[in-house]
CSV table of C-alpha atoms in Angstrom, one decimal:
chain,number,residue,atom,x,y,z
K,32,UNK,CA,-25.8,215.6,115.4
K,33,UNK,CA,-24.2,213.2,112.7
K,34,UNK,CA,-20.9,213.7,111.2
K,35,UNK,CA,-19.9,213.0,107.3
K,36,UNK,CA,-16.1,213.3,106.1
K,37,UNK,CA,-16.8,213.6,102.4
K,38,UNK,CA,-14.0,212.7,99.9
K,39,UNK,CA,-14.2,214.6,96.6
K,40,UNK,CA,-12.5,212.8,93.6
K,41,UNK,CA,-13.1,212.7,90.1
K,42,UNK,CA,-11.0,210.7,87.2
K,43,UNK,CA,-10.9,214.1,84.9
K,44,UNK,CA,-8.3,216.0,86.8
K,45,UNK,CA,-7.0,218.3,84.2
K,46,UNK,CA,-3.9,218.4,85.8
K,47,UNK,CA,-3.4,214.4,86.3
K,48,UNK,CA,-6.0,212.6,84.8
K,49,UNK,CA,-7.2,209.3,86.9
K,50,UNK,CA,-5.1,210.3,89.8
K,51,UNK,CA,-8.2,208.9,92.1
K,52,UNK,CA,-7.2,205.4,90.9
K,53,UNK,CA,-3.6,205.4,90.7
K,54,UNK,CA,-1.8,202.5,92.9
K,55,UNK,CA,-0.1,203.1,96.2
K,56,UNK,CA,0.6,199.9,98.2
K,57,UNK,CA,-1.7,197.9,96.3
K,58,UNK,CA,-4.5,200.3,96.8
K,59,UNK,CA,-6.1,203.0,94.7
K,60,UNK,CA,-4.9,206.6,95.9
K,61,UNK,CA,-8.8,207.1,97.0
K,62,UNK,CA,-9.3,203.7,98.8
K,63,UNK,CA,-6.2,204.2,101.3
K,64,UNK,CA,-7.3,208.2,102.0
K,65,UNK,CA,-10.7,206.3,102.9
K,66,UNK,CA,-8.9,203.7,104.9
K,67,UNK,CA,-6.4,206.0,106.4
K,68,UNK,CA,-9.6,208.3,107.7
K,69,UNK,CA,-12.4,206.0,108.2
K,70,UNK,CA,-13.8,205.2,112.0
K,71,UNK,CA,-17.0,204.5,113.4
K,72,UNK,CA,-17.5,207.6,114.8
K,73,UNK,CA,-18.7,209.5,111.7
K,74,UNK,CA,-19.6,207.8,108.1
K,75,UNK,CA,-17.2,208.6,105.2
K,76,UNK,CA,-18.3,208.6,101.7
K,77,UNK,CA,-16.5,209.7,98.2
K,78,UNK,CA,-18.3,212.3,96.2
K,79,UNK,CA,-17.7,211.8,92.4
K,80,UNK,CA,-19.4,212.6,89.5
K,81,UNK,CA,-22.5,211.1,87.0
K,82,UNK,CA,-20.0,211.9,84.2
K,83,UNK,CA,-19.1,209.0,82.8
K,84,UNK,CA,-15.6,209.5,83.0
K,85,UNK,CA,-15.9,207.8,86.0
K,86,UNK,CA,-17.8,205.1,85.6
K,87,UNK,CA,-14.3,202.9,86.1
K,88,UNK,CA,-13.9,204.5,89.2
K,89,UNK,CA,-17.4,203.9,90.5
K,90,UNK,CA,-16.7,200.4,89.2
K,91,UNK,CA,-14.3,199.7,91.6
K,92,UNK,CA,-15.4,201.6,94.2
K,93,UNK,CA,-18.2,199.3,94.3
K,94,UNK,CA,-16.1,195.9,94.0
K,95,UNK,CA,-14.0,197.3,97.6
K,96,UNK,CA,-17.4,198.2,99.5
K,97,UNK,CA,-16.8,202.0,99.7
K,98,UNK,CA,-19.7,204.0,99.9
K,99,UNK,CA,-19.8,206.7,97.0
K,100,UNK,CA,-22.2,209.4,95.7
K,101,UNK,CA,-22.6,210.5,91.6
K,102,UNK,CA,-23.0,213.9,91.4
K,103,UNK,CA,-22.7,217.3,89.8
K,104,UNK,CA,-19.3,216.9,87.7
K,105,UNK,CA,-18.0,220.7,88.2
K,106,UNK,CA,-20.2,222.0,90.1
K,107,UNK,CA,-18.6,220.6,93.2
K,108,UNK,CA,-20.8,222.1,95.7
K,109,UNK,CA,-23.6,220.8,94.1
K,110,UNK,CA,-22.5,217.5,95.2
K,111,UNK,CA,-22.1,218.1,99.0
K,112,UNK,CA,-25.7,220.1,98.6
K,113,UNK,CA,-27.1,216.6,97.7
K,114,UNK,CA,-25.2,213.7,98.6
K,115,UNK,CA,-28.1,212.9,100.9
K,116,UNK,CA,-31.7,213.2,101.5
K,117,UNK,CA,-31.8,213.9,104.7
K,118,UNK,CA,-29.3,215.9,106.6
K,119,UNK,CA,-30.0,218.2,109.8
K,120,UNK,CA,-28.1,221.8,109.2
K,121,UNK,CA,-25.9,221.1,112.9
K,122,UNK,CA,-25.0,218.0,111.2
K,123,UNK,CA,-20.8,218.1,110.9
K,124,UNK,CA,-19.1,218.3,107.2
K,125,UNK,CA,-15.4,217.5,107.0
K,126,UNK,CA,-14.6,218.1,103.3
K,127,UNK,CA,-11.2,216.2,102.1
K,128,UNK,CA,-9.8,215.7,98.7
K,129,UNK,CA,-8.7,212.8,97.5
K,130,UNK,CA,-5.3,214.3,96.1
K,131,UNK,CA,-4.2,214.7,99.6
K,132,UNK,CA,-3.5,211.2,100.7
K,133,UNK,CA,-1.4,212.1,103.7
K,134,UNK,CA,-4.5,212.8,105.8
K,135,UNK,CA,-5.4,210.7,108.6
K,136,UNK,CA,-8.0,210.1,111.3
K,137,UNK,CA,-5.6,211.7,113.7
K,138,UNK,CA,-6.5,215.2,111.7
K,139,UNK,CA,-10.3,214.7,111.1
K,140,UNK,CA,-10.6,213.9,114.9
K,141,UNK,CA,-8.5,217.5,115.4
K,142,UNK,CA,-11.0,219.2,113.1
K,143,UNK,CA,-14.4,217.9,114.7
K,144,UNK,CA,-13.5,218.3,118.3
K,145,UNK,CA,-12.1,222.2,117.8
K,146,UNK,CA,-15.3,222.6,115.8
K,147,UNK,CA,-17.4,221.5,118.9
K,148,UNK,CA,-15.6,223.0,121.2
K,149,UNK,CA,-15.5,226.6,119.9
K,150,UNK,CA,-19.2,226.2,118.5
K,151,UNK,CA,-17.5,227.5,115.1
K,152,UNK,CA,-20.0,227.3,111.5
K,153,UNK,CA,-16.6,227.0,110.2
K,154,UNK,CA,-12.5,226.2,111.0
K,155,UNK,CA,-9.7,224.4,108.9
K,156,UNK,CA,-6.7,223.0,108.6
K,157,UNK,CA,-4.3,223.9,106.1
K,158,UNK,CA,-0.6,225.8,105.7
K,159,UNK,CA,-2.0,229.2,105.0
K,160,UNK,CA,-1.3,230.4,108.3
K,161,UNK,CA,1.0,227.4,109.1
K,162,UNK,CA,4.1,225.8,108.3
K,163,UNK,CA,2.3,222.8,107.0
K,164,UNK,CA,3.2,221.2,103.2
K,165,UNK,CA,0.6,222.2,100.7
K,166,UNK,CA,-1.3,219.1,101.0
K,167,UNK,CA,-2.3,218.9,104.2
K,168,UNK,CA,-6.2,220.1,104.2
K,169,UNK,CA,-8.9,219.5,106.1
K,170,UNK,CA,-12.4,221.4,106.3
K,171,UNK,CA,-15.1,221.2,109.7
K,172,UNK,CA,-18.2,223.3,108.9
K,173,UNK,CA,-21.7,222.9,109.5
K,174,UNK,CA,-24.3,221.6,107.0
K,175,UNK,CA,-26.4,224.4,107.6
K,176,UNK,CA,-23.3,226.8,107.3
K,177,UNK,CA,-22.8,225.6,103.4
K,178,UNK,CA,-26.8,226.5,103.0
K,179,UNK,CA,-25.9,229.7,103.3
K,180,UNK,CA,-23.1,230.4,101.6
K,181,UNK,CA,-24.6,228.9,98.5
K,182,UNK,CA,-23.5,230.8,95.4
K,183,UNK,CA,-24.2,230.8,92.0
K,184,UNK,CA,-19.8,232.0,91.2
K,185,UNK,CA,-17.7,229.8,89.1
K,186,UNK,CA,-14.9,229.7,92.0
K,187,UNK,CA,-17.5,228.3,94.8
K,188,UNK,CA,-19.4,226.1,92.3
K,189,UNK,CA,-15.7,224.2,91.7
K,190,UNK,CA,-14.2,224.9,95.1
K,191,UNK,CA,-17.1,224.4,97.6
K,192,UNK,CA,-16.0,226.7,100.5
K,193,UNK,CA,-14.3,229.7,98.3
K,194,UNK,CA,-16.2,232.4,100.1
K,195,UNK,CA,-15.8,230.9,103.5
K,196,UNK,CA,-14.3,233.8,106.1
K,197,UNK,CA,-10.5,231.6,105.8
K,198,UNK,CA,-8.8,234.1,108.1
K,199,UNK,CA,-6.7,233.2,111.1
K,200,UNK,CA,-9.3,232.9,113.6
K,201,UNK,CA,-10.5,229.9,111.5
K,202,UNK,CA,-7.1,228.5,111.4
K,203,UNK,CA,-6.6,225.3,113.2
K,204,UNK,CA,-3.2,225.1,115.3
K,205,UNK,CA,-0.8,222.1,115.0
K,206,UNK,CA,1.9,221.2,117.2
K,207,UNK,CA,5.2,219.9,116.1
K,208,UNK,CA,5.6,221.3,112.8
K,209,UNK,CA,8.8,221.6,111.0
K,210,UNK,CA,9.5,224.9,109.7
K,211,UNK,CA,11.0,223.3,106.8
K,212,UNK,CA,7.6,222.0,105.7
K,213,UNK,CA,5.9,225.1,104.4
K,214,UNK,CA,7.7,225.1,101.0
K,215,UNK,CA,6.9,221.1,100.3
K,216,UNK,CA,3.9,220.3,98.0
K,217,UNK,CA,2.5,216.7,99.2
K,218,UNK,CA,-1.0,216.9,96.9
K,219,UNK,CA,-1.0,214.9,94.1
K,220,UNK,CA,-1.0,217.3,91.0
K,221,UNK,CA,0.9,215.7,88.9
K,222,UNK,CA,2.9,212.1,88.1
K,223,UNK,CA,6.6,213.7,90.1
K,224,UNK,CA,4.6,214.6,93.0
K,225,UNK,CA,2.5,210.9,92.8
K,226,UNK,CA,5.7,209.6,92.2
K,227,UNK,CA,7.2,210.9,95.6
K,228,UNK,CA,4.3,210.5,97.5
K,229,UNK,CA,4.2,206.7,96.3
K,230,UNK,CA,8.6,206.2,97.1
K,231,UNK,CA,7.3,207.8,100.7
K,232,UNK,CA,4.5,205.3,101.5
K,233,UNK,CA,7.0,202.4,100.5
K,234,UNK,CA,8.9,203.7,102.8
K,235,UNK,CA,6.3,202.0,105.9
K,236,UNK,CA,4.5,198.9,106.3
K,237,UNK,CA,2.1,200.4,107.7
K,238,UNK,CA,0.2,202.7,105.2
K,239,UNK,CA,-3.4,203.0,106.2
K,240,UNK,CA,-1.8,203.9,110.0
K,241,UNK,CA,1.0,205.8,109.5
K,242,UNK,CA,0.4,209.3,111.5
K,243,UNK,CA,0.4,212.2,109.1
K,244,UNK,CA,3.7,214.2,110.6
K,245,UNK,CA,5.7,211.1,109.8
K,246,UNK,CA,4.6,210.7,106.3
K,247,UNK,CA,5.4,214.7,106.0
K,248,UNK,CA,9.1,213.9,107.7
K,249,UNK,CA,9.9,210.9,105.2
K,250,UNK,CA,8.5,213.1,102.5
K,251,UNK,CA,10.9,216.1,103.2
K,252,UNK,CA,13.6,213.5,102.6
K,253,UNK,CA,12.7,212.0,99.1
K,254,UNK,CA,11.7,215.5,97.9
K,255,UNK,CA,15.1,216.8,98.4
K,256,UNK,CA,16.6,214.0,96.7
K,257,UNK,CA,14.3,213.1,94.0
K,258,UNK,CA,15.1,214.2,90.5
K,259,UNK,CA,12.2,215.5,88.7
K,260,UNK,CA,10.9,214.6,85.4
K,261,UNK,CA,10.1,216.8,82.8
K,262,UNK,CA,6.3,216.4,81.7
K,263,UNK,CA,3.8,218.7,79.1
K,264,UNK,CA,0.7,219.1,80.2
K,265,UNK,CA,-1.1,215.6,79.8
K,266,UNK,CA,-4.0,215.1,77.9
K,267,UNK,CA,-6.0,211.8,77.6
K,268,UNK,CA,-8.1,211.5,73.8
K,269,UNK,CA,-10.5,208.7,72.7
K,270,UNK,CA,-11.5,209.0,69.2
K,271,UNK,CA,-13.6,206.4,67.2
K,272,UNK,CA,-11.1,205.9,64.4
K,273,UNK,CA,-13.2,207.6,61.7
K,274,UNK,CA,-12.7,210.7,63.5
K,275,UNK,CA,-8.9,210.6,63.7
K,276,UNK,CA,-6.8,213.5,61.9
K,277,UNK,CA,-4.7,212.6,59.3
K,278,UNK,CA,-1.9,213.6,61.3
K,279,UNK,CA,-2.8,212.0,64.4
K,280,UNK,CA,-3.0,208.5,62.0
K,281,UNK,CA,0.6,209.3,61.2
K,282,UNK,CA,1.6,210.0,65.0
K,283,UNK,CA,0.3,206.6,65.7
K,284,UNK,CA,2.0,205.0,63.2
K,285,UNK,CA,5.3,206.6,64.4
K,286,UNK,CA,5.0,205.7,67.5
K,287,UNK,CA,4.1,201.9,66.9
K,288,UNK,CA,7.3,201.5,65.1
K,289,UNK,CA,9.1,201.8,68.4
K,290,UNK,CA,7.8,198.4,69.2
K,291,UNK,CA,7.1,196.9,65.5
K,292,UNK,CA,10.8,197.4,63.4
K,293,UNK,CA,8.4,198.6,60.0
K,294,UNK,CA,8.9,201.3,58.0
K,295,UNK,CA,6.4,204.3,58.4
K,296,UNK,CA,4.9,203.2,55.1
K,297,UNK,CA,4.5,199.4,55.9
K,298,UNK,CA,3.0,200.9,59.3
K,299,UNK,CA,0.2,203.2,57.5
K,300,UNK,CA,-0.6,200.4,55.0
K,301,UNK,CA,-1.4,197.9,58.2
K,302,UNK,CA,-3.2,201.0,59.8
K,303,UNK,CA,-5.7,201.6,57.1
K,304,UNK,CA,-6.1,197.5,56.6
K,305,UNK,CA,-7.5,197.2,59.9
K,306,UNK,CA,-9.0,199.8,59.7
K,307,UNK,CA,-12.4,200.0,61.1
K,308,UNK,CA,-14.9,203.0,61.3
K,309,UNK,CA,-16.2,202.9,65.1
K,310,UNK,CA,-13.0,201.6,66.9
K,311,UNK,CA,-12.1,203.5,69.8
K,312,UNK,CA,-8.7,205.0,69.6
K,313,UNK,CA,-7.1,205.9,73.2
K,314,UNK,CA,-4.4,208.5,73.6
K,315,UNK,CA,-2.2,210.1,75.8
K,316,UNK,CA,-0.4,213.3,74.3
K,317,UNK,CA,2.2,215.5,76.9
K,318,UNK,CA,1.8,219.1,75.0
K,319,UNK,CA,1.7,217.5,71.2
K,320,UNK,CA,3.3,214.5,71.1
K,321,UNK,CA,2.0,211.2,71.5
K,322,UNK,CA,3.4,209.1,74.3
K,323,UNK,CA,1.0,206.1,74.8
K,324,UNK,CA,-2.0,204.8,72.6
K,325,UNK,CA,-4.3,201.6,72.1
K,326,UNK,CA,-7.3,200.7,70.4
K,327,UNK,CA,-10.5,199.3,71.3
K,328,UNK,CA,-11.5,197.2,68.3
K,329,UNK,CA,-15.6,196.3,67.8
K,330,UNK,CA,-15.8,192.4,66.8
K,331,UNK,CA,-18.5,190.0,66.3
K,332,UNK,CA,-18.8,186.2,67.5
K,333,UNK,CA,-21.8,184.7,67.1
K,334,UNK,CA,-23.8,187.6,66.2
K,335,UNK,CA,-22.7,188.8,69.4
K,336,UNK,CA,-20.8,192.0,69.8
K,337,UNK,CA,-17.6,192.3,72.0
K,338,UNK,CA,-14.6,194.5,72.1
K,339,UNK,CA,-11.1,193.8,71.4
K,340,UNK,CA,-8.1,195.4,73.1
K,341,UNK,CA,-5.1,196.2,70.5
K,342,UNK,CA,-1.8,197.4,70.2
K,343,UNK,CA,-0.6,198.4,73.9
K,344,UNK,CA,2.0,200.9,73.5
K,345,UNK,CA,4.0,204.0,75.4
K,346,UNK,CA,6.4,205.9,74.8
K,347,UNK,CA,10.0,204.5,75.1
K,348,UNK,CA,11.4,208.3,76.7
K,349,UNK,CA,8.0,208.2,79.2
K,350,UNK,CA,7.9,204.6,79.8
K,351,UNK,CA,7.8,203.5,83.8
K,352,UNK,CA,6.0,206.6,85.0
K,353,UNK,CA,3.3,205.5,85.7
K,354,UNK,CA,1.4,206.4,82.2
K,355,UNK,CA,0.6,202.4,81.6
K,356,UNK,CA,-1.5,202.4,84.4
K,357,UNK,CA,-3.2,205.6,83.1
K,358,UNK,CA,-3.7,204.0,79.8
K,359,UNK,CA,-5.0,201.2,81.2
K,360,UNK,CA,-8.1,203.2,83.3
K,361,UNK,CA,-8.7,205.2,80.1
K,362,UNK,CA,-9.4,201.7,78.5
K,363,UNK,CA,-11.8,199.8,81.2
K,364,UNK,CA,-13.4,203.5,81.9
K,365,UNK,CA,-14.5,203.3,78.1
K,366,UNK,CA,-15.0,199.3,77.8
K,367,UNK,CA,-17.6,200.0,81.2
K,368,UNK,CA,-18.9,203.0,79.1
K,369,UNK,CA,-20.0,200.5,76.2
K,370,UNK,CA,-21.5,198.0,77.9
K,371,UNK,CA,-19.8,195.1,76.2
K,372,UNK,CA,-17.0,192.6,77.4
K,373,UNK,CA,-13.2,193.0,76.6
K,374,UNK,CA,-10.7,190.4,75.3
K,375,UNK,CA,-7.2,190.4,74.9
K,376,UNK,CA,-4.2,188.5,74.0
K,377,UNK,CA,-1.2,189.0,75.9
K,378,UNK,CA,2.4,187.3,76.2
K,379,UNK,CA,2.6,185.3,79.2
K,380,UNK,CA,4.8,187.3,81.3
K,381,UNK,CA,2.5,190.5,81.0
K,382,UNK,CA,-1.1,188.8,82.7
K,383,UNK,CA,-0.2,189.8,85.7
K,384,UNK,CA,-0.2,193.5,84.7
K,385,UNK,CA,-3.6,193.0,83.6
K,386,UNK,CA,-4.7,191.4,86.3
K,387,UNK,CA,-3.8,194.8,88.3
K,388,UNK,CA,-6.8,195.9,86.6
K,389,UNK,CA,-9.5,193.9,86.8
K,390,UNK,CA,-8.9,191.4,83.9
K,391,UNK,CA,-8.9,187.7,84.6
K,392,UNK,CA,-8.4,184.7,82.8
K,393,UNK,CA,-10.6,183.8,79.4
K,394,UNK,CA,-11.3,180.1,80.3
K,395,UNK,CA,-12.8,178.9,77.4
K,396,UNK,CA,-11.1,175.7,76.1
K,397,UNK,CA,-8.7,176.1,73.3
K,398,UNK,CA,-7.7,180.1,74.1
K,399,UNK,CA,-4.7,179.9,75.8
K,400,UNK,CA,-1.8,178.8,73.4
K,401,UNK,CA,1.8,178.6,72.3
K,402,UNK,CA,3.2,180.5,69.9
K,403,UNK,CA,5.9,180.6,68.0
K,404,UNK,CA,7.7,182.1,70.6
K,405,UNK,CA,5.8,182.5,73.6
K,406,UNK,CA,2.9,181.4,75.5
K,407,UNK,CA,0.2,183.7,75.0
K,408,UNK,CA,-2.4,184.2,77.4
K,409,UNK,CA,-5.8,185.6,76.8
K,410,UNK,CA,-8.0,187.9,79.3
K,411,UNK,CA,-11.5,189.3,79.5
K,412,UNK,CA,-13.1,192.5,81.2
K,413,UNK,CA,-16.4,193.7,81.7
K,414,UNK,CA,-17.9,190.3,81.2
K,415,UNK,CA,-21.6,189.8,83.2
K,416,UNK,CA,-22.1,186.3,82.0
């Protein structure tokens, strides 16, 4: 009998798009669930998708070593279905999620050995007949159990066990639970809840260790004390430019004059100068209005195609929320999409931002300069040779 703890993720959450890859104590979200529940008692692998939305995240799941699987991108139980060849139906699945990032080995462990020792197809943890935070998830079944609850409905396609019997006598008892837990939401749905959970793992030097019930305590703490910020719905757009709306042009012309002190006109006349027909136009909207966009600008040197990254901007009201950082993965996700390297310029003190994200110094001779008022400092990304 061989065990798998599978960790489903995907970088087009509707909700909170590239949560999967967002930082927390200079890891991704994904890499320190995998570190906080990986052991050599069972093999862990992330389950993502073929989509190529998340070809970043396979990117970098690939430079840190962790084993993933490309997959069905909604049909979620497709993925489990097939994320090997061979696989014996007593064979153990513990299903996670990577928005719940306060799970630990401590809880997968708990899972496995009440699954054993009640010869159960199927038990979990969670706080529907607990006082647990909503967030604190973890699935045991069998391999051979999921074979037969196959279905061909929406809700089990996206959710994987839907139709499992989720009554009490499946229910996984914890000890030590604060009452006062059942009402706190610790998954990571959107960028207030990300932003707690993140203020709660600062809170320990120890994040990849750190037992569950004391992340949950800390939690309770910030929560009540943390002052939420009022989103829309985010939604992430990349457009080649010829394919922009008039009034999307005009959005982005307002909102580059937050950075660049030219009237609108002045802004439209650069816009339609520089203009070029395949550019790739990245955007982030909350409900209609546009809080952060850059562009992805198609050049030739040498006869030889490369991109250029252009005009870096969010949102002055929705600036240090994290949404730079989303921009950013919306940017290398579609630079890794095109196959082609990635310049940019930058001013001295901002490299090490982009070094967060994979881009490293451009050392060819004669590219790194000084300006009339800086130093500037120029990067590359995606580049094979």
């Amino acid at each position: 009998m061989k065990i798998f703890v599978l960790i489903q993720a995907r970088s087009s959450s509707k909700r909170l798009p590239f949560k999967s890859l967002l930082s927390l104590d200079n890891f991704i979200s994904t890499e320190l669930l995998y570190k906080r529940i990986k052991s050599k008692n069972y093999k862990s692998i992330i389950l993502t998708s073929k989509d190529k939305s998340d070809n970043y995240f396979c990117y970098l799941l690939k430079e840190k070593k962790i084993p993933f699987h490309r997959g069905h991108l909604n049909n979620v139980q497709k993925r489990f279905l097939t994320f090997k060849n061979k696989i014996n139906n007593d064979d153990i699945i513990i299903r996670l999620t990577a928005d719940n990032i306060f799970i630990d080995r401590i809880l997968v462990k708990k899972a496995i050995i009440e699954l054993r020792k009640n010869n159960k197809k199927y038990l979990f943890i969670s706080n529907k007949f607990s006082d647990l935070p909503y967030g604190i998830s973890v699935e045991a079944f069998k391999f051979g159990h999921l074979k037969e609850m196959k279905s061909d409905k929406k809700k089990d396609k996206e959710h994987v066990t839907y139709s499992f019997d989720k009554t009490i006598n499946n229910s996984i008892y914890l000890n030590s639970i604060d009452k006062n837990w059942k009402n706190l939401n610790c998954s990571i749905d959107d960028l207030n809840t990300f932003n707690k959970v993140k203020k709660t793992f600062a809170k320990f030097n120890n994040p990849t260790s750190i037992r569950w019930d004391q992340l949950c305590l800390k939690y309770k703490n910030i929560n009540n004390n943390y002052k939420n910020f009022k989103f829309e719905k985010l939604k992430l757009i990349s457009k080649r430019s010829k394919d922009l709306k008039t009034a999307e042009i005009l959005k982005i012309c307002k909102l580059k004059r937050q950075e660049w002190k030219y009237n609108l006109n002045s802004q439209l006349k650069h816009f339609y100068k520089n203009f070029n027909r395949n550019d790739i136009c990245n955007m982030i909207f909350s409900g209609t209005t546009l809080i952060g966009y850059t562009v992805l600008r198609y050049k030739k040197d040498k006869n030889k195609l490369f991109l250029l990254l252009d005009t870096f901007i969010i949102h002055r009201s929705f600036r240090k929320n994290n949404l730079g950082e989303i921009l950013m993965m919306l940017n290398n996700n579609e630079i890794i999409s095109s196959k082609l390297p990635c310049v940019l310029q930058c001013k001295n003190n901002l490299k090490l931002f982009y070094k967060k994200y994979n881009w490293k110094k451009y050392s060819e001779n004669g590219l790194n300069y000084k300006g009339k008022n800086f130093f500037y400092y120029q990067m590359i990304f995606n580049n094979k040779k």
